[in-house]
């Protein structure tokens, strides 16, 4: 459902992504692994249109989206959860969800605040709290819930486990598996191999803006050599 | 006595409503788009004019006609605001902040001339509101009925705005976009329409603020500038982006103004204090105090820059050999100008030299030092008046008076700058505006010393410099000297500190440099250099008036700098030359020179978002770097 090939992106004059190619299929959880600064977030931003790729094609459900503005890409059914969370701190939890709300969409689960509060019970207990007065973990739940309000078919999750306590990471893994069960495709970026192993079907490894490995998550877990070369610090 | 106080208070309330409407519109637009809309006062002005026209059309006598005209006037202004957003501003959201400012300045010029064309230069006084022409009696005093309506309008609009922003999806999106508009877009919201609707609302409020003033003040062409400075003051005092703050600030300032008028002259220990004279500046004094005590305004929050707003760094490259060759050639050609040009041309070039100095100094402040001044004419005017007064009152000759002018302006800049460098960004700009307004009002009202609104006359150069050619050469020499001085300073350690401070103030402070002190001296230097330009101007014209330090003069300076581009040191010189020449050329041929200038500026902004000189420089760098040119991300 998402097919990227020959993707090149720049920040100003700095060339960050080099001929990147990857795919994510319906109902699949795909993880993009890589060290700090490898280009994971840049890939995510290029897909959603926050960074304009200089070359390459990005196809989502058969339509090319690489020249479109972020709001059109989002309306095509792509949800983006930024690494920095970017909660609207002046808005309450309910208002944050309202900003993300979009009409329901064929072939994608339809979310309401009530359903999301089932998925993230913490949020249900602080509906009227301003986003600025929530813990990091709560904000992480909120940013995902907010994106789900757009009823996406595929969701881009940029390092969801970053900065979370081990218990919360466990919960996050459950959430992702739940989303998969609902029929969502997930493209995840991660540094946490353990977390990836819990949720991902397939994995790509990026290094210095290039894909260096692709294969099933199970294969990657067996391949100590690749892991030593690209993932261990 | 009590009755007087009550009536003054009611007057204050009535005056506050319009101010609040305009300021609220400005504040909402700024919050979402981060554009400081200088054309907002022009929209207010259009509100009065359009309401006037609609009243004439619907008939002066009918109640429905009057209120219909007010509403249609405001709605039309809203539509104009939306059109402006779609046609102009939408294209430059990613341009540097200063460019957006320039575009809205251009709109001010255009709207003024459009109004001149449609409604003429005469003041137009609308009819009094049908059914509300009388007065009510309050504690034995008469108070206009219509003003009671105005008193109600302010709080009603405040309430409606609150509901709109807090109880509707649109309002939620607006508040979210105020914080992080890029993220709002990534969540599937069409920002373009959100922004257009915000401009519609903001412009509607400005138009409404104007339209309801129809029975109280005549429609006239100066309202744009006076209104925008009032609205800025209120937004800044109340806190950028805070509607409630705007309301409180409008009330506060309108009350203080009303009381100043009410008190009139008071004699204390034989000295007459004229409070009514204070009305021209009292709001700026309030703003200066608020900014120093509570820099983010009464109800505002300290805010960082908005996510997703553009941050384009001005580049500052050392100049190369080719550039020097061109410069020296140009200087030689300019020296030879008197051989071929007549006196008119020399006068034009003297003006260009003077404004090149003005613009170069302002550029030094805005570019390398990172402090945008909206009131730079203050130092120009201080230089003008310094030179004139030294010449007339102390009988100093031209040479000494010219030396005195930068000293006078420099001292002024030291005093004002001490406060200004405590702030940054738009707040700093507003404080400079406040000081300029205070300086203007002192000059304008101190008849005995500065000649008041008539200004001063009979300030002529010494005998040796009376000849236009000589004076021209003198002006060129001073201009070249000032530009070289500023250039040297920018590339000296002092300049490095300023630039580092502009880019990352925290880091500069962290390595133990007292950045504020550097900025203060930088501010004073820019002021002094501008003062020299002022001194030169005085002797070239022979007379001066308070216009030398009025807001339009500051605006001219900004346009020059932005026209040339903030990125390069040649920019302001090119910009000043282009501006002065255009103004001279167009003004000679048409009454509508402002509009033509405005359209030219807009065209330049839309075509070369890096300024003329900046564009030339980028093109030059591109050409030389062609072989390795790669793709660029947005
Ligand atoms: N806004 C920016 N401007 C310039 N360079 C940037 C910008 N953002 C990221 N970079 C650079 O791009 C490269 C890739 O960054 P990216 O954020 O995509 O990495 P990442 O894989 O997400 O890393 P992390 O795990 O730390 O989040 C890095 O070298 C980074 O320094
Ligand atoms: Mg990242």
Coordinates of N, CA and C in Angstrom, one line a residue, chain B residues 152-345:
Chain B
X152 N -21.3 49.1 24.5 CA -21.8 47.7 24.6 C -21.1 46.8 23.5
X153 N -20.8 47.4 22.4 CA -20.3 46.6 21.3 C -19.0 45.9 21.7
X154 N -18.1 46.6 22.4 CA -16.8 46.0 22.7 C -17.0 44.7 23.5
X155 N -17.6 44.7 24.6 CA -17.8 43.4 25.4 C -18.6 42.4 24.6
X156 N -19.6 42.8 23.8 CA -20.3 41.8 23.1 C -19.4 41.1 22.1
X157 N -18.6 41.8 21.4 CA -17.7 41.2 20.4 C -16.7 40.3 21.1
X158 N -16.2 40.8 22.3 CA -15.3 40.0 23.1 C -15.9 38.6 23.4
X159 N -17.2 38.7 23.9 CA -17.9 37.4 24.2 C -18.0 36.5 23.0
X160 N -18.4 37.1 21.9 CA -18.6 36.3 20.7 C -17.3 35.6 20.2
X161 N -16.3 36.4 20.3 CA -15.0 35.9 19.9 C -14.6 34.7 20.8
X162 N -14.8 34.9 22.0 CA -14.5 33.9 23.0 C -15.2 32.6 22.6
X163 N -16.5 32.7 22.4 CA -17.3 31.5 22.0 C -16.7 30.9 20.7
X164 N -16.5 31.8 19.8 CA -16.0 31.3 18.5 C -14.7 30.5 18.6
X165 N -13.8 31.1 19.5 CA -12.5 30.4 19.6 C -12.5 29.2 20.5
X166 N -13.4 29.2 21.4 CA -13.3 28.1 22.4 C -14.4 27.1 22.3
X167 N -15.5 27.4 21.5 CA -16.6 26.5 21.4 C -16.9 25.9 20.0
X168 N -16.0 26.3 19.1 CA -16.3 25.7 17.7 C -15.0 25.0 17.2
X169 N -15.2 24.1 16.3 CA -14.1 23.4 15.7 C -13.1 24.4 15.0
X170 N -13.7 25.4 14.3 CA -12.9 26.4 13.7 C -11.9 27.0 14.7
X171 N -12.5 27.4 15.8 CA -11.7 28.1 16.9 C -10.6 27.2 17.4
X172 N -11.0 25.9 17.6 CA -9.9 24.9 18.1 C -8.8 24.8 17.1
X173 N -9.2 24.8 15.8 CA -8.1 24.7 14.8 C -7.3 26.0 14.8
X174 N -7.9 27.1 14.9 CA -7.2 28.4 15.0 C -6.2 28.4 16.1
X175 N -6.7 27.9 17.3 CA -5.8 28.0 18.4 C -4.6 27.0 18.3
X176 N -4.9 25.8 17.7 CA -3.9 24.8 17.4 C -2.9 25.4 16.4
X177 N -3.4 26.1 15.4 CA -2.4 26.6 14.3 C -1.6 27.7 14.9
X178 N -2.1 28.4 15.9 CA -1.3 29.5 16.5 C -0.1 28.9 17.1
X179 N -0.2 27.7 17.6 CA 0.9 27.1 18.2 C 1.8 26.3 17.3
X180 N 1.3 25.6 16.3 CA 2.1 24.7 15.5 C 1.3 24.5 14.2
X181 N 1.4 25.4 13.2 CA 0.6 25.3 12.1 C 1.0 24.1 11.2
X182 N 2.3 23.8 11.2 CA 2.7 22.7 10.3 C 2.1 21.4 10.8
X183 N 2.0 21.2 12.1 CA 1.4 20.0 12.6 C -0.1 19.9 12.3
X184 N -0.7 21.0 12.3 CA -2.2 21.1 12.0 C -2.3 20.6 10.6
X185 N -1.4 21.1 9.7 CA -1.5 20.6 8.3 C -1.3 19.1 8.2
X186 N -0.3 18.6 8.9 CA 0.0 17.2 8.8 C -1.1 16.3 9.4
X187 N -2.0 16.9 10.1 CA -3.2 16.2 10.6 C -4.4 16.3 9.6
X188 N -4.1 16.8 8.5 CA -5.2 16.8 7.5 C -6.0 18.1 7.4
X189 N -5.6 19.2 8.0 CA -6.4 20.4 8.0 C -5.8 21.2 6.8
X190 N -6.7 21.7 6.0 CA -6.3 22.6 4.9 C -6.0 24.0 5.5
X191 N -4.7 24.2 5.6 CA -4.2 25.5 6.2 C -4.6 26.7 5.4
X192 N -4.6 26.5 4.1 CA -4.8 27.6 3.2 C -6.2 28.2 3.6
X193 N -7.2 27.4 3.7 CA -8.5 27.9 4.0 C -8.6 28.5 5.4
X194 N -7.9 27.8 6.3 CA -7.9 28.3 7.7 C -7.3 29.7 7.7
X195 N -6.2 29.9 7.0 CA -5.6 31.2 7.0 C -6.5 32.2 6.4
X196 N -7.1 31.8 5.3 CA -7.9 32.8 4.6 C -9.1 33.2 5.5
X197 N -9.6 32.2 6.2 CA -10.8 32.6 7.0 C -10.3 33.5 8.2
X198 N -9.1 33.2 8.7 CA -8.6 34.0 9.8 C -8.4 35.5 9.3
X199 N -7.9 35.6 8.1 CA -7.7 37.0 7.6 C -9.1 37.6 7.4
X200 N -10.0 36.8 6.9 CA -11.4 37.4 6.8 C -11.9 37.9 8.1
X201 N -11.8 37.1 9.1 CA -12.2 37.5 10.4 C -11.5 38.8 10.9
X202 N -10.2 38.7 10.9 CA -9.3 39.8 11.4 C -9.7 41.1 10.6
X203 N -9.8 41.0 9.3 CA -10.1 42.2 8.5 C -11.5 42.7 8.8
X204 N -12.4 41.7 9.0 CA -13.8 42.1 9.3 C -13.8 42.9 10.6
X205 N -13.1 42.4 11.6 CA -13.1 43.2 12.9 C -12.5 44.6 12.7
X206 N -11.4 44.7 11.9 CA -10.9 46.0 11.6 C -11.9 46.9 10.9
X207 N -12.6 46.3 9.9 CA -13.6 47.1 9.2 C -14.7 47.5 10.1
X208 N -15.1 46.6 11.0 CA -16.2 46.9 11.9 C -15.8 48.0 12.8
X209 N -14.5 47.9 13.3 CA -14.0 49.0 14.2 C -14.1 50.3 13.5
X210 N -13.7 50.3 12.2 CA -13.8 51.6 11.5 C -15.3 52.0 11.3
X211 N -16.1 51.1 10.8 CA -17.5 51.4 10.4 C -18.3 52.0 11.5
X212 N -18.1 51.4 12.8 CA -18.9 52.0 13.9 C -18.4 53.4 14.3
X213 N -17.3 53.8 13.8 CA -16.8 55.2 14.1 C -17.4 56.2 13.2
X214 N -18.1 55.7 12.2 CA -18.6 56.6 11.1 C -19.3 57.9 11.7
X215 N -20.2 57.8 12.7 CA -20.8 59.0 13.2 C -19.9 59.8 14.1
X216 N -18.7 59.3 14.5 CA -17.9 60.0 15.5 C -16.7 60.7 14.9
X217 N -16.1 60.1 13.8 CA -15.0 60.7 13.2 C -15.0 60.7 11.7
X218 N -14.5 61.7 11.1 CA -14.5 61.7 9.6 C -13.6 60.7 9.0
X219 N -14.0 60.2 7.9 CA -13.1 59.3 7.1 C -12.0 60.1 6.5
X220 N -10.8 59.8 6.7 CA -9.7 60.5 6.1 C -8.5 59.6 5.9
X221 N -7.6 60.1 5.1 CA -6.5 59.2 4.6 C -5.4 59.0 5.6
X222 N -5.4 59.8 6.7 CA -4.3 59.6 7.6 C -4.6 58.5 8.7
X223 N -5.8 58.0 8.6 CA -6.3 57.0 9.6 C -5.5 55.8 9.6
X224 N -5.0 55.4 8.5 CA -4.3 54.1 8.4 C -3.1 54.0 9.4
X225 N -2.2 55.1 9.3 CA -1.0 55.0 10.1 C -1.3 55.3 11.6
X226 N -2.2 56.2 11.9 CA -2.5 56.5 13.3 C -3.2 55.2 13.9
X227 N -4.1 54.6 13.1 CA -4.8 53.4 13.7 C -3.8 52.3 13.9
X228 N -2.9 52.0 12.9 CA -2.1 50.9 13.1 C -1.2 51.0 14.3
X229 N -0.7 52.3 14.5 CA 0.2 52.4 15.7 C -0.6 52.2 17.0
X230 N -1.8 52.7 17.0 CA -2.7 52.5 18.2 C -2.9 51.0 18.4
X231 N -3.2 50.3 17.3 CA -3.5 48.9 17.4 C -2.3 48.1 17.9
X232 N -1.2 48.4 17.3 CA 0.1 47.8 17.8 C 0.3 47.9 19.3
X233 N 0.1 49.2 19.7 CA 0.3 49.5 21.1 C -0.6 48.6 21.9
X234 N -1.8 48.5 21.5 CA -2.8 47.7 22.3 C -2.4 46.2 22.3
X235 N -2.1 45.7 21.2 CA -1.8 44.3 21.1 C -0.5 44.0 21.9
X236 N 0.4 44.9 21.9 CA 1.7 44.6 22.6 C 1.4 44.8 24.2
X237 N 0.7 45.8 24.5 CA 0.4 46.0 25.9 C -0.4 44.8 26.5
X238 N -1.4 44.4 25.7 CA -2.3 43.3 26.2 C -1.6 42.0 26.1
X239 N -0.6 41.8 25.2 CA 0.1 40.5 25.1 C -0.3 40.0 23.7
X240 N 0.7 39.8 22.9 CA 0.5 39.2 21.5 C -0.3 38.0 21.5
X241 N -1.4 38.0 20.7 CA -2.2 36.8 20.6 C -3.2 36.6 21.7
X242 N -3.3 37.5 22.6 CA -4.3 37.4 23.7 C -5.5 38.4 23.4
X243 N -6.7 37.8 23.1 CA -7.8 38.7 22.9 C -8.2 39.4 24.1
X244 N -8.3 38.6 25.2 CA -8.7 39.3 26.5 C -7.7 40.4 26.8
X245 N -6.4 40.1 26.6 CA -5.4 41.2 26.8 C -5.6 42.4 26.0
X246 N -6.0 42.2 24.7 CA -6.3 43.3 23.9 C -7.4 44.2 24.5
X247 N -8.4 43.5 25.0 CA -9.6 44.2 25.6 C -9.2 45.0 26.8
X248 N -8.4 44.4 27.7 CA -8.0 45.1 28.9 C -7.1 46.3 28.5
X249 N -6.2 46.1 27.5 CA -5.3 47.1 27.1 C -6.1 48.3 26.4
X250 N -7.0 47.9 25.6 CA -7.8 49.0 25.0 C -8.5 49.8 26.0
X251 N -9.1 49.1 27.0 CA -9.8 49.9 28.1 C -8.8 50.8 28.8
X252 N -7.7 50.2 29.2 CA -6.7 51.0 29.9 C -6.3 52.2 29.2
X253 N -5.9 52.0 27.9 CA -5.4 53.1 27.2 C -6.4 54.2 26.9
X254 N -7.6 53.7 26.5 CA -8.7 54.6 26.2 C -9.0 55.4 27.5
X255 N -9.0 54.8 28.6 CA -9.3 55.5 29.9 C -8.3 56.6 30.1
X256 N -7.0 56.2 30.0 CA -5.9 57.1 30.3 C -6.0 58.3 29.4
X257 N -6.3 58.0 28.1 CA -6.4 59.1 27.1 C -7.6 60.0 27.5
X258 N -8.7 59.4 27.8 CA -9.9 60.2 28.1 C -9.6 61.1 29.3
X259 N -8.9 60.6 30.3 CA -8.6 61.3 31.5 C -7.6 62.4 31.2
X260 N -6.7 62.2 30.3 CA -5.7 63.2 30.0 C -6.4 64.4 29.3
X261 N -7.4 64.1 28.5 CA -8.2 65.2 27.9 C -9.0 65.9 28.9
X262 N -9.6 65.1 29.8 CA -10.5 65.6 30.8 C -9.8 66.5 31.8
X263 N -8.5 66.1 32.2 CA -7.8 66.9 33.2 C -7.4 68.2 32.6
X264 N -6.9 68.2 31.3 CA -6.5 69.5 30.7 C -5.2 70.0 31.4
X265 N -5.0 71.3 31.6 CA -3.8 71.8 32.1 C -3.9 71.9 33.7
X266 N -2.8 71.5 34.3 CA -2.7 71.5 35.7 C -1.5 72.3 36.1
X267 N -1.6 73.2 37.1 CA -0.5 74.0 37.5 C 0.0 73.5 38.9
X268 N 1.3 73.0 38.9 CA 1.8 72.6 40.1 C 3.1 73.4 40.4
X269 N 3.1 74.0 41.5 CA 4.3 74.9 41.9 C 4.6 75.9 40.7
X270 N 3.6 76.4 40.2 CA 3.8 77.4 39.1 C 4.2 76.9 37.8
X271 N 4.3 75.5 37.7 CA 4.7 75.0 36.3 C 3.4 74.4 35.8
X272 N 3.2 74.7 34.5 CA 2.0 74.2 33.8 C 2.2 72.8 33.2
X273 N 1.5 71.8 33.7 CA 1.5 70.5 33.0 C 0.3 70.4 32.1
X274 N 0.6 70.1 30.9 CA -0.5 70.0 29.9 C -0.8 68.5 29.7
X275 N -1.9 68.1 30.3 CA -2.2 66.7 30.1 C -2.8 66.4 28.8
X276 N -3.5 67.4 28.2 CA -4.1 67.2 26.9 C -3.0 67.0 25.9
X277 N -1.9 67.7 26.1 CA -0.8 67.5 25.1 C -0.3 66.1 25.2
X278 N -0.4 65.5 26.4 CA 0.1 64.1 26.6 C -0.6 63.1 25.8
X279 N -1.9 63.4 25.4 CA -2.7 62.3 24.7 C -2.0 61.8 23.5
X280 N -1.2 62.6 22.9 CA -0.5 62.1 21.7 C 0.5 61.0 22.0
X281 N 1.0 61.0 23.2 CA 2.1 60.0 23.5 C 1.7 59.1 24.6
X282 N 0.7 59.4 25.3 CA 0.5 58.6 26.6 C 0.4 57.1 26.4
X283 N -0.2 56.7 25.2 CA -0.2 55.2 25.0 C 1.2 54.7 24.8
X284 N 2.0 55.5 24.2 CA 3.4 54.9 23.9 C 4.2 54.9 25.2
X285 N 3.9 55.8 26.1 CA 4.5 55.8 27.4 C 4.1 54.5 28.2
X286 N 2.8 54.3 28.1 CA 2.2 53.1 28.8 C 2.9 51.9 28.2
X287 N 3.0 51.8 26.9 CA 3.6 50.6 26.2 C 5.0 50.5 26.6
X288 N 5.8 51.6 26.7 CA 7.2 51.5 27.1 C 7.3 50.9 28.5
X289 N 6.4 51.4 29.4 CA 6.5 50.9 30.8 C 6.2 49.4 30.8
X290 N 5.1 49.1 30.1 CA 4.7 47.6 30.2 C 5.8 46.7 29.6
X291 N 6.4 47.2 28.5 CA 7.4 46.4 27.8 C 8.6 46.2 28.7
X292 N 8.9 47.2 29.5 CA 10.1 47.1 30.3 C 9.8 46.2 31.5
X293 N 8.6 46.4 32.1 CA 8.2 45.7 33.3 C 7.8 44.2 33.0
X294 N 7.0 44.1 31.9 CA 6.4 42.8 31.6 C 6.4 42.6 30.1
X295 N 7.6 42.2 29.6 CA 7.9 42.3 28.2 C 6.8 41.5 27.3
X296 N 6.1 40.6 27.8 CA 5.2 39.8 27.0 C 3.8 40.4 27.1
X297 N 3.6 41.5 27.7 CA 2.3 42.1 27.8 C 1.5 41.7 29.1
X298 N 0.4 42.4 29.3 CA -0.3 42.2 30.5 C -0.9 40.8 30.7
X299 N -1.5 40.3 29.6 CA -2.1 39.0 29.7 C -1.5 38.0 28.8
X300 N -0.4 38.4 28.2 CA 0.3 37.5 27.2 C 1.2 36.5 28.0
X301 N 1.6 35.5 27.2 CA 2.6 34.5 27.8 C 3.9 34.7 27.0
X302 N 5.0 34.5 27.7 CA 6.2 34.5 27.0 C 6.2 33.5 25.9
X303 N 6.4 33.8 24.7 CA 6.2 32.8 23.6 C 7.5 32.7 22.8
X304 N 7.8 31.5 22.4 CA 8.9 31.2 21.5 C 8.4 31.4 20.1
X305 N 9.3 31.2 19.2 CA 8.8 31.3 17.8 C 7.9 30.1 17.5
X306 N 6.9 30.3 16.6 CA 6.0 29.3 16.3 C 6.6 28.2 15.5
X307 N 6.2 26.9 15.8 CA 6.7 25.8 15.1 C 6.2 26.0 13.6
X308 N 7.1 25.6 12.7 CA 6.7 25.6 11.3 C 6.8 27.0 10.7
X309 N 7.1 28.0 11.5 CA 7.3 29.3 10.8 C 8.7 29.3 10.2
X310 N 8.9 30.1 9.3 CA 10.2 30.0 8.6 C 11.3 30.7 9.4
X311 N 12.5 30.2 9.3 CA 13.6 30.9 9.9 C 14.7 30.9 8.9
X312 N 14.7 31.9 8.1 CA 15.8 31.9 7.1 C 16.9 32.9 7.6
X313 N 18.1 32.4 7.7 CA 19.2 33.2 8.2 C 19.7 34.1 7.1
X314 N 19.9 35.3 7.5 CA 20.6 36.2 6.5 C 22.0 35.7 6.3
X315 N 22.5 35.7 5.1 CA 23.8 35.2 5.0 C 24.7 36.5 4.9
X316 N 25.9 36.4 5.3 CA 26.8 37.6 5.3 C 28.2 37.1 4.9
X317 N 28.4 37.2 3.6 CA 29.6 36.7 3.0 C 30.6 37.9 3.0
X318 N 31.9 37.6 3.1 CA 32.9 38.6 2.9 C 32.9 39.0 1.4
X319 N 33.2 40.2 1.2 CA 33.1 40.7 -0.2 C 34.4 40.3 -1.0
X320 N 34.2 40.0 -2.3 CA 35.3 39.6 -3.1 C 35.9 40.7 -4.0
X321 N 36.9 40.3 -4.7 CA 37.6 41.3 -5.5 C 36.8 42.0 -6.6
X322 N 36.0 41.1 -7.3 CA 35.2 41.6 -8.4 C 34.2 42.7 -7.8
X323 N 33.7 42.4 -6.6 CA 32.8 43.4 -6.0 C 33.5 44.7 -5.8
X324 N 34.8 44.7 -5.3 CA 35.5 45.9 -5.0 C 35.7 46.7 -6.3
X325 N 36.0 46.0 -7.4 CA 36.3 46.6 -8.6 C 35.1 47.4 -9.0
X326 N 33.9 46.8 -8.9 CA 32.7 47.4 -9.3 C 32.4 48.6 -8.5
X327 N 32.6 48.5 -7.1 CA 32.4 49.6 -6.2 C 33.2 50.8 -6.5
X328 N 34.5 50.5 -6.7 CA 35.4 51.6 -7.0 C 35.1 52.3 -8.3
X329 N 34.7 51.5 -9.3 CA 34.3 52.1 -10.6 C 33.1 53.0 -10.4
X330 N 32.1 52.5 -9.6 CA 30.9 53.2 -9.4 C 31.2 54.5 -8.7
X331 N 32.1 54.5 -7.7 CA 32.4 55.7 -6.9 C 33.0 56.7 -7.9
X332 N 33.9 56.3 -8.7 CA 34.5 57.2 -9.7 C 33.5 57.8 -10.6
X333 N 32.6 57.0 -11.0 CA 31.5 57.5 -11.9 C 30.7 58.5 -11.2
X334 N 30.4 58.2 -9.9 CA 29.6 59.2 -9.1 C 30.3 60.5 -8.9
X335 N 31.6 60.4 -8.7 CA 32.4 61.6 -8.5 C 32.3 62.5 -9.8
X336 N 32.2 61.8 -10.9 CA 32.2 62.6 -12.2 C 30.8 63.1 -12.5
X337 N 29.8 62.7 -11.7 CA 28.4 63.0 -12.1 C 28.2 64.5 -12.3
X338 N 28.8 65.4 -11.5 CA 28.5 66.8 -11.7 C 28.9 67.3 -13.0
X339 N 29.9 66.6 -13.7 CA 30.3 67.1 -15.0 C 29.2 66.9 -16.0
X340 N 28.3 65.9 -15.8 CA 27.3 65.7 -16.8 C 25.9 66.1 -16.3
X341 N 25.7 66.0 -15.0 CA 24.3 66.2 -14.5 C 24.0 67.6 -14.2
X342 N 22.7 68.0 -14.2 CA 22.2 69.3 -13.8 C 21.9 69.3 -12.3
X343 N 21.5 70.5 -11.8 CA 21.2 70.6 -10.4 C 20.2 69.6 -9.9
X344 N 19.1 69.4 -10.7 CA 18.1 68.5 -10.3 C 18.6 67.1 -10.0
X345 N 19.5 66.7 -10.9 CA 20.1 65.3 -10.7 C 20.9 65.3 -9.5

